[in-house]
Short mmCIF file of C-alpha atoms in Angstrom, two decimals:
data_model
loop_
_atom_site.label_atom_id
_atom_site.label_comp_id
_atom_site.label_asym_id
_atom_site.label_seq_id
_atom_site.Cartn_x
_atom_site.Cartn_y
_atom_site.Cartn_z
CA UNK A 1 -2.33 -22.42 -17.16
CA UNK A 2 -6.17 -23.80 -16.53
CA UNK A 3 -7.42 -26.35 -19.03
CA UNK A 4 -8.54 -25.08 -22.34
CA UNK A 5 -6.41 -21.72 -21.73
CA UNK A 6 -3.57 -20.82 -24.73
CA UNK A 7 -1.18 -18.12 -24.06
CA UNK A 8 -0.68 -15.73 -27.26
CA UNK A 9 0.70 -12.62 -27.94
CA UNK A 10 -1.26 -9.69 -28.92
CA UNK A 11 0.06 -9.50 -32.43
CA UNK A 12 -0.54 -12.74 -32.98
CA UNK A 13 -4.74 -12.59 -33.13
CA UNK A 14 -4.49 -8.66 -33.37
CA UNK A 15 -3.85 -5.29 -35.82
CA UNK A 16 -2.12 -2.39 -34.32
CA UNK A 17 -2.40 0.70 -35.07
CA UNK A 18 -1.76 4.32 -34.15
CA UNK A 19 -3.36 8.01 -34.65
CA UNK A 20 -2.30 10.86 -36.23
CA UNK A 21 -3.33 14.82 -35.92
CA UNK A 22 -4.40 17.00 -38.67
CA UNK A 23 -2.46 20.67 -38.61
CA UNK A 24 -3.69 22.59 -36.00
CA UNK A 25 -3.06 25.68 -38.19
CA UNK A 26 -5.19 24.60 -41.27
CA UNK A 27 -9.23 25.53 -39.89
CA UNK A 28 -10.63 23.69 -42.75
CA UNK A 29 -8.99 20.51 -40.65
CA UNK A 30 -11.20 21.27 -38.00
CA UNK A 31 -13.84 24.11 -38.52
CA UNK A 32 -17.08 22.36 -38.22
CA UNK A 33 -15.57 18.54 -38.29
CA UNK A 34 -18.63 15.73 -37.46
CA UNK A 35 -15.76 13.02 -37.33
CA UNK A 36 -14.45 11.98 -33.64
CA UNK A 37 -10.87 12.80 -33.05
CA UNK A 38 -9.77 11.72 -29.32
CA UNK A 39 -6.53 12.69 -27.82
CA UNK A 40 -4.72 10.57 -25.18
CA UNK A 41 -6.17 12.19 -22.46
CA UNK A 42 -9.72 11.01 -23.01
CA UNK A 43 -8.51 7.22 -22.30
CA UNK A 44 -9.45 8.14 -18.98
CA UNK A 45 -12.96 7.73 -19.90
CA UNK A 46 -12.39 3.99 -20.32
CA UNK A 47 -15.74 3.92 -22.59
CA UNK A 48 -15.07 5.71 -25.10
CA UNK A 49 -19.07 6.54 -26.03
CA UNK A 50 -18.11 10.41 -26.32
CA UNK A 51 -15.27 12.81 -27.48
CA UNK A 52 -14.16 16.34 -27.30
CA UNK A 53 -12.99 16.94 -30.84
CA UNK A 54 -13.81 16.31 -33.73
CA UNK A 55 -11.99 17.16 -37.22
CA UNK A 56 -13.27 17.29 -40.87
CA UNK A 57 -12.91 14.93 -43.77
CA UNK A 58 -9.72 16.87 -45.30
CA UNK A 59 -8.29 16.69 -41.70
CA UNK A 60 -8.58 12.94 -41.65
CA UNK A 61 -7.37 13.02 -45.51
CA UNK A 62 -4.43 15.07 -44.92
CA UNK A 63 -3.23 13.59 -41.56
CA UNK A 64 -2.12 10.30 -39.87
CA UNK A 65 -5.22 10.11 -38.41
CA UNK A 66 -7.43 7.06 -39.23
CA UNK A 67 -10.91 5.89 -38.77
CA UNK A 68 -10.85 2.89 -36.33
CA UNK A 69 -14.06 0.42 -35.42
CA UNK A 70 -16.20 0.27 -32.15
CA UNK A 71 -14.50 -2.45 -29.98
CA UNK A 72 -11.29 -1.39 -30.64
CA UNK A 73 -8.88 -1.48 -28.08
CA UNK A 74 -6.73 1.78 -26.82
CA UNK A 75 -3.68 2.01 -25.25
CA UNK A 76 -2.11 5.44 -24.21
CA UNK A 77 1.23 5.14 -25.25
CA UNK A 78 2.65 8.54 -23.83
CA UNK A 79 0.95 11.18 -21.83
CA UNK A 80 1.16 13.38 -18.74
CA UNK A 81 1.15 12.09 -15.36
CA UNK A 82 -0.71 8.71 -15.24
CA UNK A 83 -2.04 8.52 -18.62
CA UNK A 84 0.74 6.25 -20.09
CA UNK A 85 -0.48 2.58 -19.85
CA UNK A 86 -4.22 3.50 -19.99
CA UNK A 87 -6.81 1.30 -21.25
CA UNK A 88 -9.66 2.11 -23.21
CA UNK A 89 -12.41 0.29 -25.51
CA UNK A 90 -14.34 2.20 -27.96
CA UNK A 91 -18.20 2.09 -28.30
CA UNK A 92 -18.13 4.29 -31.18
CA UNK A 93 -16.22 4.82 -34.75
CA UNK A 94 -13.26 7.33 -33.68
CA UNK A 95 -9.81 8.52 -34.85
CA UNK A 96 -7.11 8.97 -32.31
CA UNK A 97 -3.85 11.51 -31.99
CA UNK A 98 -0.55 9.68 -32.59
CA UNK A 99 -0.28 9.12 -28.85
CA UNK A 100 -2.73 6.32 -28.12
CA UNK A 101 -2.48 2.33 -30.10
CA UNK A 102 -5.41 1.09 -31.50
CA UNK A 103 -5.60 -2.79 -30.91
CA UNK A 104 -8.39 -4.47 -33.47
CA UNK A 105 -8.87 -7.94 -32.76
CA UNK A 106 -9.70 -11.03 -34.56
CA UNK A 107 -12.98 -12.06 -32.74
CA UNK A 108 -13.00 -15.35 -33.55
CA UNK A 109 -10.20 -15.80 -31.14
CA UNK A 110 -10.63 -13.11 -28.81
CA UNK A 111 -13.62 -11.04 -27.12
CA UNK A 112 -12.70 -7.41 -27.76
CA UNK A 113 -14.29 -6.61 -23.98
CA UNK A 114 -12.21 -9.93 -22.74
CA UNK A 115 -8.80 -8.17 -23.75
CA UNK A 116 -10.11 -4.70 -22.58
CA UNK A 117 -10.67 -5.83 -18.65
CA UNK A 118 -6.85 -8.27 -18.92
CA UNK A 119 -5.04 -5.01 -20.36
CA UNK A 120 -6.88 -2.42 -17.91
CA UNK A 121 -5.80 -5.04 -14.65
CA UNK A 122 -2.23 -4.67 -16.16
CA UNK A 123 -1.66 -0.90 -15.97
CA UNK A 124 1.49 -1.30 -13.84
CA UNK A 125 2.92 -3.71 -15.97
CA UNK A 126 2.37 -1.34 -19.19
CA UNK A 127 3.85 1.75 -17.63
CA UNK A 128 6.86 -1.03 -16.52
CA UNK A 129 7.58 -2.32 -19.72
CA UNK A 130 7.29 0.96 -21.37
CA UNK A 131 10.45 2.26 -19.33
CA UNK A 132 9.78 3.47 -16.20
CA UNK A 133 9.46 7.19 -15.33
CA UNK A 134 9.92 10.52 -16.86
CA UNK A 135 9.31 10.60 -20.70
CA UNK A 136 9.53 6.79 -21.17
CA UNK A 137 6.84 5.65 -23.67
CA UNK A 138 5.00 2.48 -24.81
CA UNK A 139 4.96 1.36 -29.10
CA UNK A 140 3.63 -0.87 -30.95
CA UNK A 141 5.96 -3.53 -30.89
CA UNK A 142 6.15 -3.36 -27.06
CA UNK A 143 1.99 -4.12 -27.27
CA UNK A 144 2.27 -6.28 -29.99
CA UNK A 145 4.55 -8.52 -28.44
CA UNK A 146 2.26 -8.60 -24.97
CA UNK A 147 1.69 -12.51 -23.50
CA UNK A 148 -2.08 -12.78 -22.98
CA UNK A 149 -4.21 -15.84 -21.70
CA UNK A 150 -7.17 -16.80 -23.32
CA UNK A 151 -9.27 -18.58 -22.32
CA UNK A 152 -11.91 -20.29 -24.95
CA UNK A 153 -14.18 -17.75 -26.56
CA UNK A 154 -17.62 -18.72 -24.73
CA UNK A 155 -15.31 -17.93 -21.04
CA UNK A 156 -13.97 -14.53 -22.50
CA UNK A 157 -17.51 -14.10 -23.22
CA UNK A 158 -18.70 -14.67 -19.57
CA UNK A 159 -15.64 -13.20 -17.96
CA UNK A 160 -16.43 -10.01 -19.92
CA UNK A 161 -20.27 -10.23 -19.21
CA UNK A 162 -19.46 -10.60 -15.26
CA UNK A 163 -17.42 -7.81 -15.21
CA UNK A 164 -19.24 -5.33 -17.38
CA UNK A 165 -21.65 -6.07 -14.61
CA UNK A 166 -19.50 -4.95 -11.91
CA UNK A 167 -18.64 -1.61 -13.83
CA UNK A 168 -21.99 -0.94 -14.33
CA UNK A 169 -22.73 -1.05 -10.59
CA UNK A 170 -19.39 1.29 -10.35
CA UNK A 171 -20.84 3.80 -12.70
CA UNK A 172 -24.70 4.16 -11.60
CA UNK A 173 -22.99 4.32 -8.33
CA UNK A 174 -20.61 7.17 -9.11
CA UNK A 175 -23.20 9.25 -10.57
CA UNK A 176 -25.44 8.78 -7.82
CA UNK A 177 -22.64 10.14 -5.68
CA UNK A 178 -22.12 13.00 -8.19
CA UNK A 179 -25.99 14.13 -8.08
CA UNK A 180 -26.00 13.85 -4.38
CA UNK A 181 -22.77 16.20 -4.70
CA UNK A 182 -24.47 18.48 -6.33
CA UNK A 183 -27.51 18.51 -4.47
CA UNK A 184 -25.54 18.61 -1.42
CA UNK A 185 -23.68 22.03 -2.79
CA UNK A 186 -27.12 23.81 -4.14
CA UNK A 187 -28.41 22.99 -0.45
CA UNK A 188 -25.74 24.22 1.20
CA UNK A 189 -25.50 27.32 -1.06
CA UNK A 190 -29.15 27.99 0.17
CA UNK A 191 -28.64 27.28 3.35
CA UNK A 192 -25.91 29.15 3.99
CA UNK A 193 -27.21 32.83 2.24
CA UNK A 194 -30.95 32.54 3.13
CA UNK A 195 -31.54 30.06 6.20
CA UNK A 196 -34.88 28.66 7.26
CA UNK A 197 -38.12 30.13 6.76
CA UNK A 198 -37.37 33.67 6.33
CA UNK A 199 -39.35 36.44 4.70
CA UNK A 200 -37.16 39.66 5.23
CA UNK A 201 -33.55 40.62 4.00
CA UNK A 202 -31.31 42.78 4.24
CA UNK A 203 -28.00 43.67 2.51
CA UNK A 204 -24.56 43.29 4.06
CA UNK A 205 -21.54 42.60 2.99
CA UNK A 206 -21.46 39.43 2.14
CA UNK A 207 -24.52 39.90 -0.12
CA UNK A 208 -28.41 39.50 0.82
CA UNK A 209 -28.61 37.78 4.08
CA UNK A 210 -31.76 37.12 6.35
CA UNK A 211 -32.84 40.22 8.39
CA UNK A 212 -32.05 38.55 11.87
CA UNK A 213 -28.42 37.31 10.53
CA UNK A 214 -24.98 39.11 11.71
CA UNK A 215 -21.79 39.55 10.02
CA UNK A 216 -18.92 38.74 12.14
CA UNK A 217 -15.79 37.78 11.50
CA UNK A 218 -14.23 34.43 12.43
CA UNK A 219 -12.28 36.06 15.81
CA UNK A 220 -15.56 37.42 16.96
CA UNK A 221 -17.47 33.73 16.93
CA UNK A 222 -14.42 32.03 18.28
CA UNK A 223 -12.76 32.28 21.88
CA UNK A 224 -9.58 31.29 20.21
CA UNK A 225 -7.47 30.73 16.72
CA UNK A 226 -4.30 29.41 16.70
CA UNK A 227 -2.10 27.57 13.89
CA UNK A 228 -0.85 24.15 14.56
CA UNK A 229 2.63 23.17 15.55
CA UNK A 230 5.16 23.94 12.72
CA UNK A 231 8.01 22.75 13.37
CA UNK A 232 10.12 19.81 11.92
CA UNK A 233 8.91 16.69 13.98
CA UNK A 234 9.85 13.78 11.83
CA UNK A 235 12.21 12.74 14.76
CA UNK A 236 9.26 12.66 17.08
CA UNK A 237 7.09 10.40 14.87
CA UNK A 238 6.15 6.99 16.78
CA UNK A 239 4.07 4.01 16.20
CA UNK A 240 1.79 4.61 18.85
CA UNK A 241 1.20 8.31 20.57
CA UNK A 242 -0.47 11.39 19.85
CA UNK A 243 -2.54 12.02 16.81
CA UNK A 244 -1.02 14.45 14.25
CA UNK A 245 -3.72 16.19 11.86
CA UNK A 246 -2.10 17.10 8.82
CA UNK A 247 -3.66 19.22 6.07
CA UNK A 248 -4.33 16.57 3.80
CA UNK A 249 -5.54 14.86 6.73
CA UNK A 250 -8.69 16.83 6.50
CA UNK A 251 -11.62 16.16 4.65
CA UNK A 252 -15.29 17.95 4.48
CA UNK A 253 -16.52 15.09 5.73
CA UNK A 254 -14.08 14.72 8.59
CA UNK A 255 -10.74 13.56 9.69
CA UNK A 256 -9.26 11.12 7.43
CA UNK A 257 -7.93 8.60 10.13
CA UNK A 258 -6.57 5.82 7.85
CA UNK A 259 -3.32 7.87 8.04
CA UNK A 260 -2.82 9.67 10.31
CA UNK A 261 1.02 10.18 11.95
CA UNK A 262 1.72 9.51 15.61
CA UNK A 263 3.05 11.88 17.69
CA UNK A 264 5.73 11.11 20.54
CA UNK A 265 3.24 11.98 23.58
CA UNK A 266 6.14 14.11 25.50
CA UNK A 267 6.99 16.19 22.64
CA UNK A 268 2.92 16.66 22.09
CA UNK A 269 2.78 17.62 26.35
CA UNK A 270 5.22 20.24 25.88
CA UNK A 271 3.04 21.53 23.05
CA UNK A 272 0.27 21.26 24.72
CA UNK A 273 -1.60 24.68 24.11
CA UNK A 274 -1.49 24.05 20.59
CA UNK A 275 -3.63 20.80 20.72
CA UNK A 276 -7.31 20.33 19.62
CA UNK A 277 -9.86 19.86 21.89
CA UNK A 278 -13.21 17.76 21.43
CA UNK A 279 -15.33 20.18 19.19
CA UNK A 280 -12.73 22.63 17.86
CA UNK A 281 -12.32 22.74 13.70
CA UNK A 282 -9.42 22.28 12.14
CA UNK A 283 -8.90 23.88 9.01
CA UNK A 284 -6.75 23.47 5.83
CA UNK A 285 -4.03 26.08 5.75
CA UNK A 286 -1.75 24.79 2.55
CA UNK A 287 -3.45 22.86 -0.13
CA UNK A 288 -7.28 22.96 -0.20
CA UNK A 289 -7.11 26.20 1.94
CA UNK A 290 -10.67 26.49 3.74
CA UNK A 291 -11.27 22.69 4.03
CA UNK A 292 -12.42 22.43 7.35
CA UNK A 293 -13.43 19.29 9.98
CA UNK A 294 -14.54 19.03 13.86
CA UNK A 295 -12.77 17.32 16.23
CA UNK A 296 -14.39 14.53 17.57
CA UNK A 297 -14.01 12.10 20.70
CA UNK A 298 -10.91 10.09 18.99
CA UNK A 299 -8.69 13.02 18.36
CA UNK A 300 -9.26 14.46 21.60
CA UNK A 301 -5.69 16.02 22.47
CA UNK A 302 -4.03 15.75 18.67
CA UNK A 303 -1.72 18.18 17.26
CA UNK A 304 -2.31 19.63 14.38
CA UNK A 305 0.96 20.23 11.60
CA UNK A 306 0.26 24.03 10.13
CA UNK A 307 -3.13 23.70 10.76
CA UNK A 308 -5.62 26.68 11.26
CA UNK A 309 -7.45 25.59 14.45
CA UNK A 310 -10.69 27.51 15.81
CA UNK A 311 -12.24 27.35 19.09
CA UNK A 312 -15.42 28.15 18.47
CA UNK A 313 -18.35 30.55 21.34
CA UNK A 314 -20.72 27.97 21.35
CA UNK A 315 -22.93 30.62 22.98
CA UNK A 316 -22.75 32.41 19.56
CA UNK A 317 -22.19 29.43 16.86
CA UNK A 318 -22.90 25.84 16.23
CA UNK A 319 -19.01 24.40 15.80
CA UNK A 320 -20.78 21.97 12.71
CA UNK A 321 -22.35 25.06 11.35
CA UNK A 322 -19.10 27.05 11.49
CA UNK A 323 -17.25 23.86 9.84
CA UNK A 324 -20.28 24.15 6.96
CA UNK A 325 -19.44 27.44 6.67
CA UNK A 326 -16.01 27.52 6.53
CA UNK A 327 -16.33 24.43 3.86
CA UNK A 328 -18.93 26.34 1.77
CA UNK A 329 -18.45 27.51 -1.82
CA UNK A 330 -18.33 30.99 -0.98
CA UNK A 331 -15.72 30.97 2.02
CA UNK A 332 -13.21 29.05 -0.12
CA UNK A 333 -13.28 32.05 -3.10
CA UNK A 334 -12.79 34.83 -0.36
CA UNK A 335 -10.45 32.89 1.58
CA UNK A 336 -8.44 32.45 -1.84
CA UNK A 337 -8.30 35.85 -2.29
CA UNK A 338 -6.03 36.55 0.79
CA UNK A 339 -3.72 33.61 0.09
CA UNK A 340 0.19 34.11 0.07
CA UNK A 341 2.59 31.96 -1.65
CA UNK A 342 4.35 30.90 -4.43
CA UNK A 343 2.55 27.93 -6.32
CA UNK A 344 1.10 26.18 -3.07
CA UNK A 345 -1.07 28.97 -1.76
CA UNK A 346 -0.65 29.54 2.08
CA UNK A 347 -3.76 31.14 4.00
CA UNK A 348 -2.08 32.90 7.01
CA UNK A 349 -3.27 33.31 10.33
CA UNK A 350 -3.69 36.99 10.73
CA UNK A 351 -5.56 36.83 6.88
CA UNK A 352 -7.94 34.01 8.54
CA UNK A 353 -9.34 35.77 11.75
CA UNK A 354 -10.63 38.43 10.08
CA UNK A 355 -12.64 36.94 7.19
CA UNK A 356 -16.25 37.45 7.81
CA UNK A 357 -19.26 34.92 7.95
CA UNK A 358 -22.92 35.50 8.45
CA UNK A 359 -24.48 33.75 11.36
CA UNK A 360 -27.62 32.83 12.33
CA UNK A 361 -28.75 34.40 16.01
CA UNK A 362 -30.52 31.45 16.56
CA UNK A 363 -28.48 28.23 17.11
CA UNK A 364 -31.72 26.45 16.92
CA UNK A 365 -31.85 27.27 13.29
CA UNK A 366 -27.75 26.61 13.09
CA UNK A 367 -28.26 22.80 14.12
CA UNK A 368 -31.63 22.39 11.77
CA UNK A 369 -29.02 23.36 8.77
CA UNK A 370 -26.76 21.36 10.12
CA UNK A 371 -28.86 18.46 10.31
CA UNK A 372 -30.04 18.94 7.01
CA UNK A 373 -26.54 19.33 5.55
CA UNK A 374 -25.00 16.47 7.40
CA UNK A 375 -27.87 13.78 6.16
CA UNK A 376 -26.57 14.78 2.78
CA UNK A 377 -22.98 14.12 3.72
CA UNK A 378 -24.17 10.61 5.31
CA UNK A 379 -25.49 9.11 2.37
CA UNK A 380 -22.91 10.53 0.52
CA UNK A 381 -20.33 8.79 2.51
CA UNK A 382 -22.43 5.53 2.08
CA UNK A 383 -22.20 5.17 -1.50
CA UNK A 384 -18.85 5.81 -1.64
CA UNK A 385 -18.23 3.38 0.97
CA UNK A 386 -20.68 1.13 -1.45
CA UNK A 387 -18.51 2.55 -4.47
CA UNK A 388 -15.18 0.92 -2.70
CA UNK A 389 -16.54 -2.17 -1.69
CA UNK A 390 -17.54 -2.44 -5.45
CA UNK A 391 -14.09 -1.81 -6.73
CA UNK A 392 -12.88 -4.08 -4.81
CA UNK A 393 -14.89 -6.66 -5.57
CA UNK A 394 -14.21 -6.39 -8.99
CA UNK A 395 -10.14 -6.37 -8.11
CA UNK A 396 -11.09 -9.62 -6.73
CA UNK A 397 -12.97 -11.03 -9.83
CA UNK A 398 -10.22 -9.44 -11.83
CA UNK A 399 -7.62 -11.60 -10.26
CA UNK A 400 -9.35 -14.76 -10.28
CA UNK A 401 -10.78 -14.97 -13.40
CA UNK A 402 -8.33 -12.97 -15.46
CA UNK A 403 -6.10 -16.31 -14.44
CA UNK A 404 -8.15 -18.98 -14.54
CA UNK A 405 -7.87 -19.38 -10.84
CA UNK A 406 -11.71 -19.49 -10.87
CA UNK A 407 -13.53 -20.92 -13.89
CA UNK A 408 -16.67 -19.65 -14.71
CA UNK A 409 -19.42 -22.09 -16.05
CA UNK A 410 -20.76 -21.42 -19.77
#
């Protein structure tokens, strides 16, 4: 342990407490409440500057539930999925439900945003200790009985500042991402129904479209749509062959090549009229049915597992502008419509071809919406590469100076 560092418990320069919920079936408990009430599920929200619910004075009088101080420290303590182990630090006066610890420190010996950012870098370790899987659950005693290092109170100070610093550059950056996201949507949503500089409409069925637009459906803008190999390959995965494109493989933005399965090139060859081509689009058939990507010069020649693949008439459409299309708002709800399947929805093949689109005559017009559309995806993509490069930065800073393997100056 660095100089100056002492290892405690949390108990040991901490209270603990826990939440409670007033009767759900008594409306005077709730009907109109002004005091916060957060269930384990907020956590997620790290900050807690905000809640959802809010319950009256008899609810907090007549229920477990208790009023705790800003800078108090949450812990989910059981939950669904990935809740359990959650960190959270309050910037407000809240109760909690029974399901989340509320960790008040002493702040003469430790920084309430210090112990926030050691917990939070110890999520696996919480959900460990706690039990495992399943319906395994964290306490107070477990908490309470927590080793933490800390460091003297100035450092906590400065380790907390630094990386308070970091989030804030991961949260101005996320909702830069989110506006742009939103932007991007409204754009294409405009885009997409009433093109570029047009004065006259017309009604079809797929609502008011621009005069000189058609309505076609997908097999009459495509010389061919086909569905990707389905059979079982695991046998004929290798570490080096032909790309496989599987659903979750594909993203609005493109193919997600980080992990991508490769594909024993003589099982692909005798496959071959099922493979993707430069400029076809690949779309999701299972999962985020509608999700749709081009191919570009990389994938060349992949397969694709259950895909819906399109060759598009380049004579008639754009394949980017079909892919926009195909990824828009709209074409996702109708698509859903036709789906199959019990739980994962399935869009078949024969459902797919005959969904209709409305297309521009003009592919000069197709590739100015495209352009428009993809310089909105580009800077998306750059601040969430920006947003990752952030995080990981602070996993970084998180390491060292959660240890004392780098000391920061006060």
């Amino acid at each position: 342990m660095s100089d100056g560092w002492q290892s405690l418990i949390v108990k040991e320069f901490s209270r603990l407490t826990a939440g409670g919920t007033p009767s759900t079936t008594k409306m005077e408990y709730w009907s109109n409440g002004t005091i916060p009430w957060l269930s384990s599920g907020e956590v997620h929200k790290k900050r807690i500057r905000y809640v959802d619910g809010y319950i009256t004075e008899e609810g907090l009088k007549n229920s477990a539930a208790k009023l705790i101080p800003i800078k108090t420290l949450l812990v989910a303590l059981a939950g669904q999925g990935k809740t359990r182990g959650t960190v959270a630090i309050t910037e407000i006066e809240t109760t909690t439900n029974q399901s989340i610890a509320g960790i008040i420190v002493d702040k003469g010996i430790c920084y309430p945003d210090y112990l926030f950012f050691n917990l939070d870098s110890r999520y696996d370790e919480l959900r460990s200790i706690s039990g495992g899987s399943g319906r395994a659950g964290l306490n107070l005693e477990i908490l309470g009985n927590i080793d933490v290092s800390l460091p003297p109170l100035p450092e906590q100070k400065k380790i907390a500042s630094i990386l308070t610093s970091v989030d804030e550059v991961i949260e101005n950056t996320q909702k830069k991402i989110d506006k742009l996201q939103d932007l991007k949507k409204a754009t294409m949503n405009e885009l997409l129904t009433k093109g570029i500089g047009h004065t006259e409409f017309k009604d079809s069925e797929l609502g008011r479209i621009p005069k000189s637009w058609e309505v076609k459906s997908l097999e009459h803008v495509c010389k061919k749509i086909w569905i990707g190999l389905v059979t079982t390959m695991t046998k004929f995965y290798v570490e080096k062959g032909i790309p496989l494109i599987r659903n979750s493989d594909i993203k609005e933005t493109g193919i997600n090549m980080s992990k991508l399965i490769q594909l024993d090139i003589d099982f692909s060859k005798k496959h071959s009229s099922r493979a993707v081509q430069k400029g076809d689009v690949v779309t999701v058939h299972t999962g985020d049915i509608g999700t749709s990507a081009v191919i570009n010069d990389l994938l060349n020649g992949a397969q694709g597992f259950a895909t819906l693949n399109s060759r598009v008439n380049k004579s008639l459409i754009v394949p980017q502008f079909y892919a926009q299309i195909l990824n828009s708002e709209d074409f996702k709800l109708r698509a859903k419509r036709v789906v199959t399947g019990d739980g994962r929805d399935n869009l078949n093949l024969k459902d797919f071809v005959e969904l209709l689109i409305s297309v521009p005559q003009s592919l000069s017009e197709q590739e100015k919406i495209v352009t428009t559309l993809l310089s909105l995806e580009q800077n998306i993509e750059r601040l969430i590469h920006k947003l990752t490069q952030t995080q990981s930065l602070k996993k970084a800073l998180m390491q060292d100076l959660l240890t004392g393997k780098v000391r920061v100056q006060v």
